Coordinates of C-alpha atoms and ligand atoms in Angstrom, one line a residue:
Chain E
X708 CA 0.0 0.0 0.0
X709 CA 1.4 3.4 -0.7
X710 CA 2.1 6.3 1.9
X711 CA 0.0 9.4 1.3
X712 CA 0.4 12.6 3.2
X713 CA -2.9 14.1 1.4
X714 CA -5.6 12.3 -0.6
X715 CA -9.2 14.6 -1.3
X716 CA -12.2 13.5 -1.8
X717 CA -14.5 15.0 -4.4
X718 CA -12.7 18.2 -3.3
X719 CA -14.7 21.7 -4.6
X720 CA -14.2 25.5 -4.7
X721 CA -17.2 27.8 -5.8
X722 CA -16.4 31.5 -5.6
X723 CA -20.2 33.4 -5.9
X724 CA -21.4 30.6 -7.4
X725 CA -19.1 30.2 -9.9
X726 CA -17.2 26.3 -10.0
X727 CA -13.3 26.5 -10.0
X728 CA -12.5 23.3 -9.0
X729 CA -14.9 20.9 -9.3
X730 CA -14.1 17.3 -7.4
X731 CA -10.9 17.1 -7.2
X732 CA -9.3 13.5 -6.1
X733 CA -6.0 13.8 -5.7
X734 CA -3.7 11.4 -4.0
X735 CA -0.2 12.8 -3.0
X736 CA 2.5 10.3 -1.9
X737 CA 5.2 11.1 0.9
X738 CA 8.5 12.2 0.5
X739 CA 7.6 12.6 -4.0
X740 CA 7.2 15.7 -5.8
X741 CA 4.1 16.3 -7.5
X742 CA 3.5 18.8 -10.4
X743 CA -0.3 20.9 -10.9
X744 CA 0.3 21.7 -14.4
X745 CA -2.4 23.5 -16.4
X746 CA -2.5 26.8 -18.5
X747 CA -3.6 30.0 -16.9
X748 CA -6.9 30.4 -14.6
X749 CA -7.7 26.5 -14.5
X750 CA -7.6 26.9 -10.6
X751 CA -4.0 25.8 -9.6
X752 CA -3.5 28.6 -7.0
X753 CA -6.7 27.7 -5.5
X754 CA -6.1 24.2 -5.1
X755 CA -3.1 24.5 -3.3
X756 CA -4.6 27.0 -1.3
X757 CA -7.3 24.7 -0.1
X758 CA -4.8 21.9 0.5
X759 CA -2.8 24.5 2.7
X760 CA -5.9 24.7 5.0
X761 CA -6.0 29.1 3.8
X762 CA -9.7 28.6 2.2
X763 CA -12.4 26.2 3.0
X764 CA -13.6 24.1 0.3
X765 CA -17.4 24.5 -0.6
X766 CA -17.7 20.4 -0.7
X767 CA -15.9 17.6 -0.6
X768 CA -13.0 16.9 2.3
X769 CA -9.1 16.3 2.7
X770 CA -7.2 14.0 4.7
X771 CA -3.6 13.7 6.3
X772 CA -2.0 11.1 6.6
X773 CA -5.6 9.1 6.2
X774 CA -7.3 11.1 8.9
X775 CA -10.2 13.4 7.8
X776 CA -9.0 17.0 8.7
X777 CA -11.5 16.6 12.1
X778 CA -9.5 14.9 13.5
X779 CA -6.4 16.4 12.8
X780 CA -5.3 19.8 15.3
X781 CA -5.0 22.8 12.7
X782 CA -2.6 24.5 14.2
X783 CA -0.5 21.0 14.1
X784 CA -1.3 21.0 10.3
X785 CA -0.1 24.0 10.0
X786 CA 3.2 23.4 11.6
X787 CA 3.8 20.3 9.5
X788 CA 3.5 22.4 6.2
X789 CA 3.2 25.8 4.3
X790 CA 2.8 27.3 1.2
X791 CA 4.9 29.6 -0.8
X792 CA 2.7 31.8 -2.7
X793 CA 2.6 33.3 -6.4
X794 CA 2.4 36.4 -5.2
X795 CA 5.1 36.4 -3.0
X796 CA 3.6 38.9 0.7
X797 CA 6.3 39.9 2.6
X798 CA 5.8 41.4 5.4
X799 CA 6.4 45.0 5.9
X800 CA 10.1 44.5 8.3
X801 CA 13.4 43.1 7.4
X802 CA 14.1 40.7 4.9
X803 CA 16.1 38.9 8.3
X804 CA 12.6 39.3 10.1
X805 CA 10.3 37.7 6.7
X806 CA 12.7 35.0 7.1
X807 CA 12.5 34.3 10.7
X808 CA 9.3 34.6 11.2
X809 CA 8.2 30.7 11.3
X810 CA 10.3 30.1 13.3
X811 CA 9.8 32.7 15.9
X812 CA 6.0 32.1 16.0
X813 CA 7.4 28.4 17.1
X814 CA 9.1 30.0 19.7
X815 CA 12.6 28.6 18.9
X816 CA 15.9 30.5 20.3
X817 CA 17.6 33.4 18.9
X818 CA 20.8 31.5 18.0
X819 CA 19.2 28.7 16.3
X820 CA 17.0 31.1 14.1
X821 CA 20.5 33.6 13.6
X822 CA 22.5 30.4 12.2
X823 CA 19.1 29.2 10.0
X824 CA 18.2 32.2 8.8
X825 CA 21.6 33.2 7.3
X826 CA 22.3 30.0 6.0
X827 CA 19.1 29.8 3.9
X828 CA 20.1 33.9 2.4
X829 CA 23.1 32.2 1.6
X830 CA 21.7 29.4 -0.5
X831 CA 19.2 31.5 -2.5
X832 CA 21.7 33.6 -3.0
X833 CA 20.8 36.7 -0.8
X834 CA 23.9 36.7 1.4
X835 CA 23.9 39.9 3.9
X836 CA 20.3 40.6 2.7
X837 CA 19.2 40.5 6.6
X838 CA 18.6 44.4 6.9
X839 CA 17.1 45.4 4.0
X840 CA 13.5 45.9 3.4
X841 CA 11.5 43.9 2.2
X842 CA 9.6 45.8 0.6
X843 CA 12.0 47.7 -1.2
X844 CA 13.8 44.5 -2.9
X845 CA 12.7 43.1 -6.7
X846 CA 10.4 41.0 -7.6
X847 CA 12.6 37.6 -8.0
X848 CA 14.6 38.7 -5.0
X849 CA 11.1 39.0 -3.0
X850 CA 10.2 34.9 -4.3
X851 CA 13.5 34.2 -3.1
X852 CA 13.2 35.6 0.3
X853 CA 9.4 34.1 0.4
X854 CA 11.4 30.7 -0.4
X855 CA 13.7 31.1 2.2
X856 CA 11.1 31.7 4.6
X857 CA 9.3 28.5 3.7
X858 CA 12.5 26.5 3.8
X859 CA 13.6 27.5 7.3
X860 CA 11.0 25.4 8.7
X861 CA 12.1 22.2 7.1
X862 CA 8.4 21.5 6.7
X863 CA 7.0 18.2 5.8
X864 CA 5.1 19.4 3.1
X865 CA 6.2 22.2 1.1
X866 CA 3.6 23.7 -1.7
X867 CA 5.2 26.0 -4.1
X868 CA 3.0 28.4 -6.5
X869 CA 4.9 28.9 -9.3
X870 CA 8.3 29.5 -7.6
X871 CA 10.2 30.7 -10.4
X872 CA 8.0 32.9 -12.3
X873 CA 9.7 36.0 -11.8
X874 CA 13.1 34.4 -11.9
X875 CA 16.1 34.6 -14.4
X876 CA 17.3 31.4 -16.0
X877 CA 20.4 31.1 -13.8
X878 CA 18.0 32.2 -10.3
X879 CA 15.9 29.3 -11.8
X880 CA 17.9 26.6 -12.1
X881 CA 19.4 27.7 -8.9
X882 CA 16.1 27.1 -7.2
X883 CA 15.1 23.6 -9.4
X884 CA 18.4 23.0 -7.9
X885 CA 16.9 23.6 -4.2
X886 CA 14.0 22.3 -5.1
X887 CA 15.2 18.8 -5.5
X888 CA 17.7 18.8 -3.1
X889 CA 15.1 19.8 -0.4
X890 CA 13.4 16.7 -1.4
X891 CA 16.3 14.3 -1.3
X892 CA 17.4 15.5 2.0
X893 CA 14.8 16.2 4.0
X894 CA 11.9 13.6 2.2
X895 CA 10.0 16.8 2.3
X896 CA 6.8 16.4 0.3
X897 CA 6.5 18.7 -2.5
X898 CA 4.0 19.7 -4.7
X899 CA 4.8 22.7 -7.5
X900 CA 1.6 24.4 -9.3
X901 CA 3.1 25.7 -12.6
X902 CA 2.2 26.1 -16.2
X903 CA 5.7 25.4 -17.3
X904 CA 5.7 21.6 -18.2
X905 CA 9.4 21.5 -18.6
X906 CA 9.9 22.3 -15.2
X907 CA 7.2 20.1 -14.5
X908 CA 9.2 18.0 -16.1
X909 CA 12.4 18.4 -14.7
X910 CA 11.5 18.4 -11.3
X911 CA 8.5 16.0 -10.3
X912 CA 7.8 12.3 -10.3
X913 CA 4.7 12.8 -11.0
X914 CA 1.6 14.8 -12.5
X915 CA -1.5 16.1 -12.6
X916 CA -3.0 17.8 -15.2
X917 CA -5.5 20.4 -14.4
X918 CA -8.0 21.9 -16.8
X919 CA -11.2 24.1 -16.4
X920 CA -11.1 22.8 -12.4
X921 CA -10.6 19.1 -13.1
X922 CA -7.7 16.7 -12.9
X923 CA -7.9 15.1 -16.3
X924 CA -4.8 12.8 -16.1
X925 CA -2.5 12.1 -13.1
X926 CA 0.4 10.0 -13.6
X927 CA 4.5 9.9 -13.8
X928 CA 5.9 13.4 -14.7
X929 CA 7.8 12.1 -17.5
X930 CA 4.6 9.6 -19.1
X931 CA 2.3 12.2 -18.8
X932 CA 4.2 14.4 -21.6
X933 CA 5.3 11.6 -23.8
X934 CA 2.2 9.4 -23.7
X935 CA -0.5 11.5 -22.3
X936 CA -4.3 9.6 -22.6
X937 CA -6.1 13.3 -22.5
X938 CA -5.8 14.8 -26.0
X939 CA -6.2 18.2 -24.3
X940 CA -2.6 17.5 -22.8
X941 CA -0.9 16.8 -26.4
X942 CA -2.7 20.6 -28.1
X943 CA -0.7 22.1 -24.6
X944 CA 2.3 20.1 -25.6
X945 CA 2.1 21.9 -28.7
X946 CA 1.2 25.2 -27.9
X947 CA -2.1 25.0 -29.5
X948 CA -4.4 24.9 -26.3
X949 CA -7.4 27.0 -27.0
X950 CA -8.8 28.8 -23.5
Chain L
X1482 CA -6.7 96.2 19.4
X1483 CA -3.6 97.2 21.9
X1484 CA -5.3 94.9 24.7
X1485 CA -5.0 91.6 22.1
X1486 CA -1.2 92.7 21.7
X1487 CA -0.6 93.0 25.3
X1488 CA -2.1 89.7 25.8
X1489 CA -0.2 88.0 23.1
X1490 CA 3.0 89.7 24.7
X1491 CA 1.8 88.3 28.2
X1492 CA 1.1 85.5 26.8
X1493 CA 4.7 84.8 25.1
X1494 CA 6.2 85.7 28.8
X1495 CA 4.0 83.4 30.7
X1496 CA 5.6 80.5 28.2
X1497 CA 9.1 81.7 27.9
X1498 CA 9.3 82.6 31.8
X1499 CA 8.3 78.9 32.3
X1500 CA 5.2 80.2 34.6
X1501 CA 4.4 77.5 37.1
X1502 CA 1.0 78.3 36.8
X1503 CA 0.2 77.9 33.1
X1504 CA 2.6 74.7 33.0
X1505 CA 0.7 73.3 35.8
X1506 CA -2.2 73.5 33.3
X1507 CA -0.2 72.0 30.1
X1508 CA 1.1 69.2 32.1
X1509 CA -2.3 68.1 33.6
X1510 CA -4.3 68.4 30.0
X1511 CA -1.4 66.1 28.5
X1512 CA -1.7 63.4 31.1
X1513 CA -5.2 63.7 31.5
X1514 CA -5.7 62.8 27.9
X1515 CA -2.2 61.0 28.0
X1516 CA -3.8 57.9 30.1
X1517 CA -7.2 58.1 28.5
X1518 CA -5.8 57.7 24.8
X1519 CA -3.9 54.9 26.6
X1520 CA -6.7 53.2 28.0
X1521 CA -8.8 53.9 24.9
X1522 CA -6.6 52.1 22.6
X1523 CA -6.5 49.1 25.2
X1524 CA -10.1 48.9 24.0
X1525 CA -9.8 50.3 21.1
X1526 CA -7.2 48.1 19.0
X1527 CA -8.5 45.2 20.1
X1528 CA -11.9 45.8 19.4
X1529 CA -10.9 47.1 16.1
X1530 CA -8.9 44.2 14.8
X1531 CA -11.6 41.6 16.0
X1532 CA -14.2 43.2 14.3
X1533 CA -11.8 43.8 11.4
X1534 CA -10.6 40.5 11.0
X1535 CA -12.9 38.3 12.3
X1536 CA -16.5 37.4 10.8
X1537 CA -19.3 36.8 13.5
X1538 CA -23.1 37.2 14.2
X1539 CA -23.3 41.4 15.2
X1540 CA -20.3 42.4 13.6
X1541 CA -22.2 44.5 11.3
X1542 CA -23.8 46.3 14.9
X1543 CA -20.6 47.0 16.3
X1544 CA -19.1 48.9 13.2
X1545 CA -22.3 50.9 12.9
X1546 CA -22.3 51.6 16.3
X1547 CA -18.0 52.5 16.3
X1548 CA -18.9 54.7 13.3
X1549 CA -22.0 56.7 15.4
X1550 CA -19.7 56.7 18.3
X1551 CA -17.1 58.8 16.5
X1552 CA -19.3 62.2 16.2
X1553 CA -20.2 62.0 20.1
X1554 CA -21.2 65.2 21.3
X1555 CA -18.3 65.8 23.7
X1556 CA -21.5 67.1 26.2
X1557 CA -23.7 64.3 26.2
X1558 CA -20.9 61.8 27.0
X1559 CA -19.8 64.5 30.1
X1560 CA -23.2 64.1 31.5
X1561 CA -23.7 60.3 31.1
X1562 CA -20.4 59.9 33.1
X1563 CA -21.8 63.0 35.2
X1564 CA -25.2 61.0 36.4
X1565 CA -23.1 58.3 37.0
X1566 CA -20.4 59.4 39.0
X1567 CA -22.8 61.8 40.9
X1568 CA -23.3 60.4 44.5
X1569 CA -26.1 59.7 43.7
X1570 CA -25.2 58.3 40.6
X1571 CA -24.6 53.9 40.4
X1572 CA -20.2 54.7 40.7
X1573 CA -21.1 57.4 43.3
X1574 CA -19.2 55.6 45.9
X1575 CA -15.8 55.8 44.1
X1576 CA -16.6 59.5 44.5
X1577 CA -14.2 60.2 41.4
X1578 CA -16.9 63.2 40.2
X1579 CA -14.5 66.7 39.6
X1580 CA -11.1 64.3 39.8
X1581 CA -9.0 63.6 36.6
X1582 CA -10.2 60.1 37.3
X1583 CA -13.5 61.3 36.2
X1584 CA -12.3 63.6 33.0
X1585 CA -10.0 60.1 32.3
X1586 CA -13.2 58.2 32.3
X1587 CA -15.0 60.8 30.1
X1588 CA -12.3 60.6 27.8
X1589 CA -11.8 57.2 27.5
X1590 CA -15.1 56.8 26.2
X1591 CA -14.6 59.6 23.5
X1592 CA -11.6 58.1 22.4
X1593 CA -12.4 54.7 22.4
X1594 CA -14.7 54.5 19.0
X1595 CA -12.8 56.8 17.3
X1596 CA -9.6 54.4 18.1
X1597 CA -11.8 51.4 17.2
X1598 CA -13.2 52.0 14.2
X1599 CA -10.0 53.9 12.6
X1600 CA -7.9 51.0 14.1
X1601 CA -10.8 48.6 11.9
X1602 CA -10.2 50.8 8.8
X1603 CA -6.8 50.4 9.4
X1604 CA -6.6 46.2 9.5
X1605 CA -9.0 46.0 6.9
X1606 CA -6.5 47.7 4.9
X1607 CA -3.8 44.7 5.3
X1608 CA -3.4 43.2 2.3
X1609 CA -5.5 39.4 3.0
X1610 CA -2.6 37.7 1.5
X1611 CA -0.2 38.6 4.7
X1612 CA -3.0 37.0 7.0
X1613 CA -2.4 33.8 5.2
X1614 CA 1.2 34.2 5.2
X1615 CA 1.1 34.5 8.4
X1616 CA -0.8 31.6 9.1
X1617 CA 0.7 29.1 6.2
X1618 CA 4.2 30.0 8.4
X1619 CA 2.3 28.9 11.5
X1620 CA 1.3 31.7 13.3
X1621 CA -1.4 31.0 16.1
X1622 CA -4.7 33.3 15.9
X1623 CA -3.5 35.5 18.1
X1624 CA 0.0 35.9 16.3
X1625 CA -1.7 36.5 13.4
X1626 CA -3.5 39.4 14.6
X1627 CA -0.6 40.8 16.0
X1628 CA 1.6 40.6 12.4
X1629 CA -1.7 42.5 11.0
X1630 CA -1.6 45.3 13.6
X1631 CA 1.7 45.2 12.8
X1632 CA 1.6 45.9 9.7
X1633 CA -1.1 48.4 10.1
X1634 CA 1.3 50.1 12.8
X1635 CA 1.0 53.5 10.9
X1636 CA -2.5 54.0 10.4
X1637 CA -2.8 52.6 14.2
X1638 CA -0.3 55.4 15.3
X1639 CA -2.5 57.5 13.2
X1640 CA -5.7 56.5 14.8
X1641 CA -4.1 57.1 18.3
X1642 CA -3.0 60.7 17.7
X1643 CA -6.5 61.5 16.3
X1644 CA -8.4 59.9 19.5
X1645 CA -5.6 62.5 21.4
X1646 CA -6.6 65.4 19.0
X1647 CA -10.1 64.9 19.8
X1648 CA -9.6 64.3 23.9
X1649 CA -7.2 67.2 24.6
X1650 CA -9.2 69.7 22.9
X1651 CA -12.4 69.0 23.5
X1652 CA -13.9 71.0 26.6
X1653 CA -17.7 69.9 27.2
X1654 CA -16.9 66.8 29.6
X1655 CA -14.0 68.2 30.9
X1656 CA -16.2 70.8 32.1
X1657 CA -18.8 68.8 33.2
X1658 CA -17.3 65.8 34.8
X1659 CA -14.0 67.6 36.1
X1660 CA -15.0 70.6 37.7
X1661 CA -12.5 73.1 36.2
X1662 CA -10.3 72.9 39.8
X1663 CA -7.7 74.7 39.4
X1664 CA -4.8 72.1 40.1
X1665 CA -6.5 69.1 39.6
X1666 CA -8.7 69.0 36.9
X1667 CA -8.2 72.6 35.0
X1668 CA -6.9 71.7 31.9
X1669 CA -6.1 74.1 28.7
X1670 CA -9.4 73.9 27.6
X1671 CA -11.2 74.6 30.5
X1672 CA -8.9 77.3 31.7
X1673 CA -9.6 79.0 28.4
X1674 CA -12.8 79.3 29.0
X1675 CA -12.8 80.3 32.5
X1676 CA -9.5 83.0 31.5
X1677 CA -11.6 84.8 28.7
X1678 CA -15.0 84.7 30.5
X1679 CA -13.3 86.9 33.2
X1680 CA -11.4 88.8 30.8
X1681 CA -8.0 87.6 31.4
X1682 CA -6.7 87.1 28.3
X1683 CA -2.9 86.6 28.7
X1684 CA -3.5 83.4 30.3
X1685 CA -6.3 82.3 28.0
X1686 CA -3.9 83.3 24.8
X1687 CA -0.9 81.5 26.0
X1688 CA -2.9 77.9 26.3
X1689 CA -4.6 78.5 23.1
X1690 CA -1.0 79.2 21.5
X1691 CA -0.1 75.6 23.2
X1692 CA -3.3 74.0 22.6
X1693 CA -2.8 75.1 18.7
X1694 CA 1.2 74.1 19.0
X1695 CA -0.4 70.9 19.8
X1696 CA -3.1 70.8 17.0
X1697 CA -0.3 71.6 14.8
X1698 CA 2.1 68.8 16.1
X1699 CA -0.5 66.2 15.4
X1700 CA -1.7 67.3 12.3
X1701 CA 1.8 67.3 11.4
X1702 CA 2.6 64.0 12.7
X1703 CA -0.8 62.5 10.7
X1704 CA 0.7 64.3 7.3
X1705 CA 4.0 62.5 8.2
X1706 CA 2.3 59.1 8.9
X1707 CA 0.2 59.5 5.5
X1708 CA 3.5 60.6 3.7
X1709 CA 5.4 57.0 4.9
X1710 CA 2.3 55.0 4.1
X1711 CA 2.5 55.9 0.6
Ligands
LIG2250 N1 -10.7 34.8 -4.1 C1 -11.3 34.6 -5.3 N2 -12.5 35.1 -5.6 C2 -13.1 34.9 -6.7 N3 -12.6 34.2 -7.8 C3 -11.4 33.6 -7.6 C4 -10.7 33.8 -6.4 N4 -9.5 33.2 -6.5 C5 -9.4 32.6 -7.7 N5 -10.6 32.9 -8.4 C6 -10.9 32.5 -9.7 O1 -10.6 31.1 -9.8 C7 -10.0 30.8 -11.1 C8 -8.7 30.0 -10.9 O2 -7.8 30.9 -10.3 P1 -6.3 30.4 -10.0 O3 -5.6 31.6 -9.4 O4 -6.3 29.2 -9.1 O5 -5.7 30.1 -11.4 P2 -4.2 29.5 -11.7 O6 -4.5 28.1 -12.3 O7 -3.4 29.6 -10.5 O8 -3.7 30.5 -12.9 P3 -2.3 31.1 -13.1 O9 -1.5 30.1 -13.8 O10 -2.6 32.3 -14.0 O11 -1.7 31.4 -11.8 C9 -9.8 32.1 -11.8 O12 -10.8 32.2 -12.7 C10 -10.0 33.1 -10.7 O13 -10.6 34.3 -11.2
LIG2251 MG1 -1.8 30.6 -10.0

């Protein structure tokens, strides 16, 4: 039997009415990387969204590790995972405080989050960033220092929106490079919403293809491109998907 | 017109000669209004950031009733804390009537919605994605209300120096609940009043010239605030 962190059942979002997802069944196994790949607006965001516990579905449920969410303590949940979103929101202080902050709300000492905090700048690259403002740094150096702040808290789960949209090819293979080596190390659980199916490619063992709020195929990263069942897949392939 | 100049010069002495008197009256008008912005925003932020964060049965009430609560008439509010700190008034027995207890108390309430619902305003205006950043990261409830006030901390400061505009100017309950005892519970406004209606205008002149110092220094500070948020 396989080991799933998160499996949903029949899973849907309405906003005013209006379907985004509509029964999702997704099955994610520990310690893999999974890929939500789908063109623009199919309700990626959202879905990872709901899986992070930040928006309650309109029906359907999820489960961790096989328990329905019930009987699971939020605030545990919580702790065990976190999303890095799209829009990367940093909060108004110090790129030193954005990055601390998880750990600080877990109470842990100030030496422990000094030695964490400059040791994840220095992987993504933002070495001596501490006392800068947030606010005032670019747009890839802001997903960076949202990924940093993620990464801190080793979580078991990781969800990353689109983590390299606003990054340049060498800050992108830089964080593919973190991506996967996250995974190895820690057997952190990792699923990556993007519309890029190279990355999707490059990255996760497997995928699910989402279109207009369903999951039309879910399988191994690398079958789902060469040999995918849904014909929808093969006119995205080819750059021919009609929205 | 010589008598307005001879105050004004009066006026500029009693300030610069560091009169005992009139800085008897600055000093109890600041910390008069000091402690009752104080305890206002203990009620205040709070209330704000439930209301503004939080969805629950009556929420809609209690901004509606913040929002009525800003325009209190300054009088009416003196003489529901007058009947009941009266002796024979419910509080009587704490006989705080014509102490700065009383104007504190007066105050408080004054301040309080105007704290509240600009402290609201000021939440609501926290982008929703740092709420969920904040929780995604792990943040309890509580420490996610305090990263929004946080990141509302200038319109908060902002909200604070209004409810002190409003408290240390305002001379209705003052008047009413405080007495106008000189050493206790006159304060700028009041002693204004009391200085011009005898005709002693050097004194009355030199607390207006503070009293508009102070205006100025908070309307200066708000322009500053609005100046960072932007
Ligand atoms: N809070 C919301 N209120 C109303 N509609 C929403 C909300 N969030 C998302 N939607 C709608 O849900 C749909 C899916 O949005 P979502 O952000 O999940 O798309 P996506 O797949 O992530 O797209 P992209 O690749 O462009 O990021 C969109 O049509 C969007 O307008
Ligand atoms: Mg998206």
């Amino acid at each position: 039997m396989k080991n799933y962190t998160i499996q949903t059942h029949n899973l849907s979002k309405e906003y005013n009415g209006e379907a985004v997802l509509k029964e999702i069944n997704l099955q994610l196994e520990r310690g893999r990387i999974h890929a939500i790949i789908g063109p623009s607006g199919v309700g990626k965001s959202v879905l990872l969204r709901l899986l992070n516990l930040l928006e309650e579905p309109t029906s359907g449920e999820i489960h961790f590790d096989g328990k329905a969410l019930r009987e699971n303590n939020r605030l545990n949940l919580h702790r065990r995972m976190t999303l890095v979103f799209q829009k990367p929101a940093l909060f108004n202080t110090s790129v030193y405080e954005n990055v601390a902050y998880g750990l600080k709300v877990r109470k842990e000492n100030r030496s422990s989050i000094l030695e964490k905090v400059k040791k994840a700048l220095e992987v993504i690259g933002l070495k001596g960033y501490e006392h800068k403002r947030a606010r005032d740094l670019s747009g890839g150096e802001k997903q960076r220092v949202a990924i940093a702040r993620a990464m801190v808290l080793e979580p078991e789960i990781l969800f990353l929106d689109e983590p390299t949209s606003d990054l340049d090819p060498r800050n992108v293979a830089i964080i593919e490079e973190l991506i996967k080596y996250i995974n190895r190390e820690f057997k952190t659980t990792i699923v990556i919403a993007t519309h890029n199916m190279f990355q999707a490619r490059r990255l996760a063992h497997e995928a699910s293809f989402l279109f207009k709020g369903r999951i039309i195929e879910s399988r191994n990263a690398q079958e789902i491109f060469t040999s995918p069942k849904d014909k929808r897949i093969l006119r995205f392939i080819e750059g021919k998907m009609i929205f | 017109m010589d008598y307005i100049l001879a105050g004004l010069k009066e006026a500029f002495r009693l300030l610069f000669s560091f009169d005992r008197g009139t800085y008897t009256v600055i000093f109890l008008s600041l910390r008069i209004s000091g402690i009752a912005v104080l305890l206002a925003s203990c009620l205040g932020i709070p209330l704000g950031a439930l209301v503004g964060l939080h969805k629950f049965p009556g929420r809609g009430v209690i901004t509606t009733l913040l929002n009525t609560c800003f325009a209190l008439p300054t009088v009416v509010v003196g003489l529901f804390v007058y009947l009941f700190l009266s002796h024979r008034g419910p509080l009587g027995m704490l006989g705080l009537l014509y102490t700065p207890g009383a104007m504190i108390t007066a105050q408080t309430i004054l301040a309080t919605p105007i704290i509240g619902a600009l402290s609201l305003v000021a939440v609501k205006g926290v982008d929703p994605a740092i709420t969920k950043s904040a929780i995604s990261l792990g943040a309890t409830k509580v420490q996610t209300t305090l990263t929004v006030l946080r990141e509302a901390r200038v319109a908060i400061l902002a909200a604070l120096i209004a409810g002190f505009g409003r408290v240390v100017t305002e001379i209705g309950a003052a008047m009413i609940v405080g007495g106008n005892i000189k050493g206790t519970t006159r304060v700028m406004s009041t002693a204004i009043a009391l200085e011009t209606g005898k005709g002693r205008f050097e004194l009355a002149l030199a607390l207006g010239i503070i009293l508009l110092a102070v205006a100025f220094l908070i309307n200066t500070g708000l322009y500053y605030l609005q100046r960072i948020r932007e």
